[in-house]
Amino acid sequence: MTPEYKTVPILDAARRAGVRIADGQAGRYEFKAFCPFCLGRTKNPHLYLNTEKNRFFCQRCGEHGNSVSLYAKIRGISNKEAFEELEKSNLQMFPQAAPKEPRQEYMAPLEQRHDVYYDLLALLSLSEHDFLDLLGRGLTLDAIEQNMYRSMPAKVETRSELAQTLSRTHDLHGVPGFYRSENGDWRLSGNSGLLIPYCTAKGYIQGLQRRAEIGGKRCYVWVSSNPDKCRKDGSPLYPCGTRAHGWIHITGNVHSTTASITEGALKGDTASCLSNGALYLCAPGVNAIKYLPSAIRSLSVERLLGEYDMDQIRQEQYSAALRRMQDTLKPLGIPYIQQMWNPAYNGIDDYKLHSRRLSLAA
């Protein structure tokens, strides 16, 4: 006789374990919460609770698992003990459903996305504020133009006009960032901020990130139109939209046999510019490495240098994520060397700008 397996609702298990859940939903099937494993190190909710799969994942420290393992890790007990505790409580449990067919998600081909994003950037300009900021980071005029940085308009009406203009010459279906309004017109998601292209080794634009100012702090978000995101009434926020993926940005001399790995396209672009075109592979986050092996295989790399921020190397949750990344890269058989520098200059771009200024002053 086949045993009857039961599933534990992730939200109920999280609440019973004392996890603080943020207000509102992150998507149709997701809620954001404050990660108990990062607690004290962040003021923002980075833990995602998926109510469809009853799984959790922290975008900051990389902790992941299911409802039972979340409860077990917090309580410091085994999964078996956790399940028994949850089963004895008044928690409502359900027979485990048969595996669902994965939702089919259409993503436009790379060439199509590149053409749309290239023409979008061609229609935009770079604000004086963003231009001066890029110069202050150490980027040259040529690098700023070559990398096609632009400023996203703040007005919804302007973004709508851009989407309408592009829809006359491009198919926007499957291009992250674009979605249809209630009347069927194409719209462009996002808000004001610096647009940063994420490119392949051949220069194709895979997607765009936007540097946003939230609460006086800068953060980087994808230009995305995730169809699972909902309004408070449950209706889709981005009908016919497409979510962005965690693409890897490649910048610098693509024929180099040595490549540095860092976090963020703008950081990599800047470090490459300050290193006379050194090759950089830029992940959107320390845990966002799904496409890193394939990006490395697209090159002729014989040595990898790790150049994540110094504070990340020293913090336990980031160190664990960096170890997971190294384990992911081991099958490639390419030597990986973790770089260290003066921690007074946290990012590799900060350190290289400091070094450039010292050399100019000498």
Tab-separated table of C-alpha atoms in Angstrom:
chain	number	residue	atom	x	y	z
A	1	MET	CA	0.000	0.000	0.000
A	2	THR	CA	1.389	3.363	-1.005
A	3	PRO	CA	1.855	5.673	2.025
A	4	GLU	CA	-0.181	8.895	2.070
A	5	TYR	CA	2.166	11.841	2.146
A	6	LYS	CA	1.041	15.166	3.560
A	7	THR	CA	2.038	18.676	2.667
A	8	VAL	CA	2.479	21.489	5.188
A	9	PRO	CA	1.352	24.996	4.169
A	10	ILE	CA	4.479	27.174	4.118
A	11	LEU	CA	2.797	30.253	5.619
A	12	ASP	CA	1.416	28.312	8.577
A	13	ALA	CA	4.743	26.598	9.250
A	14	ALA	CA	6.589	29.915	9.008
A	15	ARG	CA	4.226	31.666	11.416
A	16	ARG	CA	4.473	28.834	13.945
A	17	ALA	CA	8.260	29.051	13.724
A	18	GLY	CA	8.086	32.778	14.495
A	19	VAL	CA	8.979	34.082	11.047
A	20	ARG	CA	7.900	37.694	10.545
A	21	ILE	CA	5.977	37.975	7.287
A	22	ALA	CA	5.948	41.301	5.435
A	23	ASP	CA	2.740	43.035	4.429
A	24	GLY	CA	1.342	42.277	0.987
A	25	GLN	CA	2.192	39.628	-1.578
A	26	ALA	CA	5.336	39.476	-3.722
A	27	GLY	CA	3.439	37.573	-6.395
A	28	ARG	CA	0.417	35.390	-7.027
A	29	TYR	CA	2.033	32.516	-5.141
A	30	GLU	CA	4.706	34.295	-3.111
A	31	PHE	CA	5.000	36.221	0.129
A	32	LYS	CA	8.069	38.070	1.400
A	33	ALA	CA	9.328	37.607	4.956
A	34	PHE	CA	12.257	38.587	7.146
A	35	CYS	CA	14.823	35.823	6.970
A	36	PRO	CA	15.537	34.346	10.438
A	37	PHE	CA	18.974	33.247	9.221
A	38	CYS	CA	19.942	36.808	8.186
A	39	LEU	CA	18.210	38.415	11.172
A	40	GLY	CA	20.077	41.405	12.588
A	41	ARG	CA	22.013	41.881	9.367
A	42	THR	CA	19.237	43.331	7.246
A	43	LYS	CA	16.171	45.520	7.696
A	44	ASN	CA	14.482	44.297	4.520
A	45	PRO	CA	12.474	41.130	3.745
A	46	HIS	CA	14.591	38.858	1.530
A	47	LEU	CA	12.909	35.525	2.321
A	48	TYR	CA	10.413	34.342	-0.303
A	49	LEU	CA	7.653	31.899	0.713
A	50	ASN	CA	6.068	30.083	-2.232
A	51	THR	CA	2.560	28.933	-1.343
A	52	GLU	CA	2.167	26.884	-4.533
A	53	LYS	CA	5.249	24.727	-3.959
A	54	ASN	CA	5.417	25.245	-0.151
A	55	ARG	CA	9.080	26.136	-0.380
A	56	PHE	CA	11.250	29.025	0.811
A	57	PHE	CA	14.343	30.780	-0.521
A	58	CYS	CA	16.340	33.726	0.817
A	59	GLN	CA	17.794	35.921	-1.904
A	60	ARG	CA	20.365	37.285	0.542
A	61	CYS	CA	21.899	34.259	2.290
A	62	GLY	CA	20.713	31.471	-0.026
A	63	GLU	CA	18.954	29.371	2.640
A	64	HIS	CA	16.235	27.260	1.039
A	65	GLY	CA	14.009	24.259	1.552
A	66	ASN	CA	10.408	23.276	2.252
A	67	SER	CA	7.903	23.978	5.014
A	68	VAL	CA	9.172	21.239	7.305
A	69	SER	CA	12.870	22.015	6.872
A	70	LEU	CA	12.191	25.716	7.537
A	71	TYR	CA	10.508	24.868	10.832
A	72	ALA	CA	13.252	22.351	11.677
A	73	LYS	CA	16.132	24.746	10.989
A	74	ILE	CA	14.625	27.500	13.113
A	75	ARG	CA	13.767	25.152	15.982
A	76	GLY	CA	17.077	23.283	15.782
A	77	ILE	CA	15.447	19.864	15.405
A	78	SER	CA	15.349	17.136	12.767
A	79	ASN	CA	12.887	17.185	9.873
A	80	LYS	CA	11.127	14.155	11.353
A	81	GLU	CA	10.709	15.882	14.713
A	82	ALA	CA	9.534	19.055	12.964
A	83	PHE	CA	6.893	17.162	10.998
A	84	GLU	CA	5.656	15.413	14.132
A	85	GLU	CA	5.386	18.742	16.009
A	86	LEU	CA	3.496	20.336	13.148
A	87	GLU	CA	1.220	17.313	12.793
A	88	LYS	CA	0.374	17.333	16.534
A	89	SER	CA	-0.489	21.042	16.431
A	90	ASN	CA	-3.765	22.389	15.151
A	91	LEU	CA	-2.087	23.081	11.826
A	92	GLN	CA	-4.281	22.086	8.902
A	93	MET	CA	-2.437	19.622	6.681
A	94	PHE	CA	-3.477	18.298	3.308
A	95	PRO	CA	-2.825	15.154	1.272
A	96	GLN	CA	0.104	15.796	-1.014
A	97	ALA	CA	-1.184	16.701	-4.429
A	98	ALA	CA	0.118	15.076	-7.561
A	99	PRO	CA	2.966	17.050	-9.143
A	100	LYS	CA	1.653	19.862	-11.299
A	101	GLU	CA	2.737	20.428	-14.830
A	102	PRO	CA	5.116	23.400	-14.773
A	103	ARG	CA	3.546	26.579	-16.077
A	104	GLN	CA	4.787	27.266	-19.561
A	105	GLU	CA	6.462	30.651	-19.686
A	106	TYR	CA	7.329	32.184	-23.019
A	107	MET	CA	10.578	34.132	-23.309
A	108	ALA	CA	11.311	35.950	-26.554
A	109	PRO	CA	14.491	34.795	-28.352
A	110	LEU	CA	17.700	36.646	-27.508
A	111	GLU	CA	17.883	38.427	-30.854
A	112	GLN	CA	14.324	39.726	-30.468
A	113	ARG	CA	14.956	40.967	-26.923
A	114	HIS	CA	18.188	42.646	-28.046
A	115	ASP	CA	16.474	44.510	-30.887
A	116	VAL	CA	13.711	45.765	-28.581
A	117	TYR	CA	16.060	46.860	-25.806
A	118	TYR	CA	18.548	48.429	-28.234
A	119	ASP	CA	15.827	50.530	-29.855
A	120	LEU	CA	14.389	51.421	-26.447
A	121	LEU	CA	17.765	52.724	-25.282
A	122	ALA	CA	18.183	54.603	-28.572
A	123	LEU	CA	14.958	56.484	-27.807
A	124	LEU	CA	16.181	57.516	-24.355
A	125	SER	CA	18.804	59.935	-23.069
A	126	LEU	CA	21.056	59.995	-20.014
A	127	SER	CA	20.169	62.503	-17.316
A	128	GLU	CA	22.817	64.904	-16.070
A	129	HIS	CA	22.543	63.376	-12.594
A	130	ASP	CA	23.237	59.849	-13.872
A	131	PHE	CA	25.957	61.071	-16.252
A	132	LEU	CA	27.899	62.851	-13.519
A	133	ASP	CA	27.500	59.840	-11.220
A	134	LEU	CA	28.992	57.528	-13.855
A	135	LEU	CA	31.929	59.889	-14.399
A	136	GLY	CA	32.478	59.972	-10.639
A	137	ARG	CA	32.694	56.175	-10.568
A	138	GLY	CA	35.640	56.341	-12.961
A	139	LEU	CA	33.952	55.505	-16.263
A	140	THR	CA	35.244	57.313	-19.347
A	141	LEU	CA	33.056	59.134	-21.864
A	142	ASP	CA	33.677	56.353	-24.391
A	143	ALA	CA	32.711	53.644	-21.873
A	144	ILE	CA	29.507	55.454	-20.906
A	145	GLU	CA	28.452	55.704	-24.542
A	146	GLN	CA	29.590	52.189	-25.490
A	147	ASN	CA	27.705	50.602	-22.578
A	148	MET	CA	24.523	52.463	-23.581
A	149	TYR	CA	23.490	53.635	-20.114
A	150	ARG	CA	20.243	55.572	-20.210
A	151	SER	CA	17.783	57.076	-17.721
A	152	MET	CA	14.307	55.599	-17.369
A	153	PRO	CA	11.524	58.234	-17.489
A	154	ALA	CA	9.623	58.731	-14.244
A	155	LYS	CA	6.259	59.488	-15.904
A	156	VAL	CA	3.936	56.583	-16.679
A	157	GLU	CA	2.665	58.426	-19.744
A	158	THR	CA	6.174	58.695	-21.200
A	159	ARG	CA	6.866	54.989	-20.657
A	160	SER	CA	3.533	54.143	-22.262
A	161	GLU	CA	4.410	56.229	-25.310
A	162	LEU	CA	7.744	54.421	-25.579
A	163	ALA	CA	6.032	51.034	-25.477
A	164	GLN	CA	3.524	52.121	-28.120
A	165	THR	CA	6.308	53.400	-30.374
A	166	LEU	CA	8.263	50.149	-30.066
A	167	SER	CA	5.164	47.997	-30.626
A	168	ARG	CA	4.790	49.467	-34.121
A	169	THR	CA	8.058	47.876	-35.272
A	170	HIS	CA	8.653	45.057	-32.754
A	171	ASP	CA	6.806	42.118	-31.269
A	172	LEU	CA	6.931	42.846	-27.513
A	173	HIS	CA	5.407	39.535	-26.439
A	174	GLY	CA	7.877	37.644	-24.244
A	175	VAL	CA	10.153	40.643	-23.661
A	176	PRO	CA	10.590	41.277	-19.903
A	177	GLY	CA	9.397	44.710	-18.844
A	178	PHE	CA	6.527	44.931	-21.320
A	179	TYR	CA	2.894	44.041	-20.629
A	180	ARG	CA	-0.594	44.870	-21.890
A	181	SER	CA	-2.963	47.368	-20.307
A	182	GLU	CA	-6.676	46.681	-19.813
A	183	ASN	CA	-7.414	48.074	-23.293
A	184	GLY	CA	-4.749	45.890	-24.889
A	185	ASP	CA	-2.089	48.559	-25.431
A	186	TRP	CA	1.520	47.714	-24.598
A	187	ARG	CA	3.061	49.297	-21.491
A	188	LEU	CA	6.570	49.475	-20.027
A	189	SER	CA	6.978	48.658	-16.330
A	190	GLY	CA	9.346	50.323	-13.886
A	191	ASN	CA	10.078	53.794	-12.633
A	192	SER	CA	12.835	56.386	-12.852
A	193	GLY	CA	16.440	55.246	-12.529
A	194	LEU	CA	19.595	54.395	-14.429
A	195	LEU	CA	19.138	51.604	-17.002
A	196	ILE	CA	22.010	49.103	-17.188
A	197	PRO	CA	22.192	46.540	-20.041
A	198	TYR	CA	23.159	42.918	-19.298
A	199	CYS	CA	24.996	41.680	-22.384
A	200	THR	CA	26.350	38.407	-23.758
A	201	ALA	CA	29.937	37.908	-24.943
A	202	LYS	CA	28.763	38.874	-28.444
A	203	GLY	CA	27.163	42.099	-27.210
A	204	TYR	CA	23.523	41.040	-27.358
A	205	ILE	CA	21.368	42.691	-24.675
A	206	GLN	CA	19.693	39.913	-22.665
A	207	GLY	CA	17.837	42.189	-20.270
A	208	LEU	CA	17.985	45.486	-18.409
A	209	GLN	CA	18.446	46.366	-14.765
A	210	ARG	CA	17.350	49.637	-13.221
A	211	ARG	CA	19.223	51.359	-10.429
A	212	ALA	CA	16.538	52.687	-8.123
A	213	GLU	CA	16.629	55.002	-5.111
A	214	ILE	CA	14.516	53.491	-2.321
A	215	GLY	CA	14.536	55.099	1.110
A	216	GLY	CA	17.755	56.939	0.363
A	217	LYS	CA	19.483	53.673	-0.575
A	218	ARG	CA	20.399	52.474	-4.046
A	219	CYS	CA	19.265	49.043	-5.205
A	220	TYR	CA	19.269	47.225	-8.514
A	221	VAL	CA	16.090	45.649	-9.893
A	222	TRP	CA	15.285	43.978	-13.191
A	223	VAL	CA	13.140	45.664	-15.779
A	224	SER	CA	10.558	42.915	-15.516
A	225	SER	CA	6.827	42.304	-15.921
A	226	ASN	CA	6.233	39.133	-13.918
A	227	PRO	CA	2.731	37.892	-14.796
A	228	ASP	CA	2.407	36.296	-11.330
A	229	LYS	CA	2.491	39.655	-9.555
A	230	CYS	CA	-0.927	40.774	-8.404
A	231	ARG	CA	-2.749	43.828	-7.148
A	232	LYS	CA	-4.468	43.758	-3.763
A	233	ASP	CA	-7.697	42.612	-5.409
A	234	GLY	CA	-5.927	39.584	-6.902
A	235	SER	CA	-5.932	40.833	-10.509
A	236	PRO	CA	-2.642	40.561	-12.435
A	237	LEU	CA	-0.415	43.615	-12.226
A	238	TYR	CA	1.297	42.839	-15.552
A	239	PRO	CA	-1.131	41.036	-17.907
A	240	CYS	CA	0.668	39.199	-20.724
A	241	GLY	CA	3.976	40.114	-19.076
A	242	THR	CA	7.258	38.220	-18.787
A	243	ARG	CA	9.577	38.020	-15.804
A	244	ALA	CA	13.288	38.694	-16.177
A	245	HIS	CA	15.825	35.955	-15.477
A	246	GLY	CA	19.127	36.198	-13.591
A	247	TRP	CA	21.322	36.685	-16.634
A	248	ILE	CA	25.107	37.103	-16.454
A	249	HIS	CA	26.628	40.266	-17.911
A	250	ILE	CA	29.918	39.874	-19.801
A	251	THR	CA	32.123	42.926	-20.294
A	252	GLY	CA	35.718	43.619	-21.326
A	253	ASN	CA	38.090	41.683	-23.571
A	254	VAL	CA	36.146	38.503	-24.385
A	255	HIS	CA	39.308	36.879	-25.786
A	256	SER	CA	41.105	37.025	-22.434
A	257	THR	CA	41.949	33.717	-20.723
A	258	THR	CA	41.438	35.285	-17.274
A	259	ALA	CA	38.018	36.448	-16.106
A	260	SER	CA	36.947	38.105	-12.875
A	261	ILE	CA	33.569	37.337	-11.289
A	262	THR	CA	31.766	40.079	-9.397
A	263	GLU	CA	28.249	41.174	-8.464
A	264	GLY	CA	26.457	43.704	-10.658
A	265	ALA	CA	26.918	44.834	-14.259
A	266	LEU	CA	27.729	48.443	-13.385
A	267	LYS	CA	30.432	47.344	-10.940
A	268	GLY	CA	31.925	45.024	-13.564
A	269	ASP	CA	31.762	47.649	-16.314
A	270	THR	CA	33.543	50.143	-14.067
A	271	ALA	CA	36.218	47.708	-12.886
A	272	SER	CA	36.856	46.624	-16.481
A	273	CYS	CA	37.156	50.243	-17.647
A	274	LEU	CA	39.627	50.980	-14.825
A	275	SER	CA	41.630	47.844	-15.736
A	276	ASN	CA	42.140	48.593	-19.428
A	277	GLY	CA	39.387	46.265	-20.598
A	278	ALA	CA	39.868	43.297	-18.248
A	279	LEU	CA	37.242	40.567	-18.717
A	280	TYR	CA	34.440	40.511	-16.128
A	281	LEU	CA	31.523	38.151	-15.556
A	282	CYS	CA	28.841	39.973	-13.574
A	283	ALA	CA	26.159	38.062	-11.671
A	284	PRO	CA	23.058	40.032	-10.597
A	285	GLY	CA	23.440	38.670	-7.055
A	286	VAL	CA	25.710	36.431	-5.007
A	287	ASN	CA	23.074	33.660	-5.209
A	288	ALA	CA	22.025	34.341	-8.817
A	289	ILE	CA	24.504	32.021	-10.544
A	290	LYS	CA	22.224	29.730	-12.567
A	291	TYR	CA	23.579	31.038	-15.863
A	292	LEU	CA	27.193	31.519	-14.730
A	293	PRO	CA	28.570	28.142	-15.946
A	294	SER	CA	27.098	28.603	-19.437
A	295	ALA	CA	28.450	32.176	-19.574
A	296	ILE	CA	31.932	30.874	-18.728
A	297	ARG	CA	31.641	28.135	-21.371
A	298	SER	CA	30.922	30.818	-23.990
A	299	LEU	CA	34.462	32.132	-23.434
A	300	SER	CA	38.010	30.730	-23.570
A	301	VAL	CA	38.719	31.204	-19.878
A	302	GLU	CA	41.539	29.328	-18.149
A	303	ARG	CA	41.515	31.154	-14.803
A	304	LEU	CA	38.780	32.721	-12.673
A	305	LEU	CA	39.254	35.475	-10.105
A	306	GLY	CA	36.626	36.061	-7.420
A	307	GLU	CA	36.113	39.788	-6.831
A	308	TYR	CA	33.020	40.101	-4.660
A	309	ASP	CA	32.794	42.959	-2.142
A	310	MET	CA	35.067	42.661	0.881
A	311	ASP	CA	32.184	42.877	3.372
A	312	GLN	CA	30.498	39.961	1.593
A	313	ILE	CA	33.627	37.820	1.919
A	314	ARG	CA	33.754	38.491	5.657
A	315	GLN	CA	30.041	37.922	6.402
A	316	GLU	CA	29.016	34.361	7.148
A	317	GLN	CA	25.885	34.225	5.006
A	318	TYR	CA	27.732	35.591	1.968
A	319	SER	CA	30.720	33.301	2.554
A	320	ALA	CA	28.351	30.320	2.412
A	321	ALA	CA	26.914	31.609	-0.870
A	322	LEU	CA	30.409	32.084	-2.296
A	323	ARG	CA	31.312	28.512	-1.333
A	324	ARG	CA	28.200	27.263	-3.123
A	325	MET	CA	29.246	29.231	-6.186
A	326	GLN	CA	32.711	27.662	-6.130
A	327	ASP	CA	31.143	24.210	-5.821
A	328	THR	CA	28.946	24.992	-8.836
A	329	LEU	CA	32.009	25.952	-10.888
A	330	LYS	CA	34.160	22.949	-9.922
A	331	PRO	CA	32.883	20.705	-12.752
A	332	LEU	CA	34.281	23.252	-15.234
A	333	GLY	CA	37.807	22.377	-14.074
A	334	ILE	CA	38.940	26.013	-14.160
A	335	PRO	CA	41.090	27.300	-11.240
A	336	TYR	CA	39.259	29.800	-9.035
A	337	ILE	CA	41.206	32.293	-6.922
A	338	GLN	CA	39.497	34.536	-4.364
A	339	GLN	CA	40.971	38.033	-4.556
A	340	MET	CA	41.488	40.263	-1.490
A	341	TRP	CA	42.293	43.966	-1.239
A	342	ASN	CA	42.263	46.833	1.237
A	343	PRO	CA	38.822	46.556	2.939
A	344	ALA	CA	38.689	50.351	3.250
A	345	TYR	CA	37.598	50.144	-0.401
A	346	ASN	CA	34.726	47.667	-0.273
A	347	GLY	CA	33.972	47.033	-3.953
A	348	ILE	CA	36.519	46.086	-6.590
A	349	ASP	CA	35.432	49.166	-8.550
A	350	ASP	CA	36.103	51.374	-5.505
A	351	TYR	CA	39.537	49.830	-5.044
A	352	LYS	CA	40.500	50.160	-8.707
A	353	LEU	CA	39.367	53.806	-8.765
A	354	HIS	CA	41.527	54.452	-5.681
A	355	SER	CA	44.478	52.731	-7.380
A	356	ARG	CA	43.979	54.758	-10.556
A	357	ARG	CA	43.963	58.018	-8.586
A	358	LEU	CA	47.151	57.010	-6.781
A	359	SER	CA	48.886	56.244	-10.073
A	360	LEU	CA	47.793	59.573	-11.559
A	361	ALA	CA	49.022	61.449	-8.501
A	362	ALA	CA	52.432	59.733	-8.576
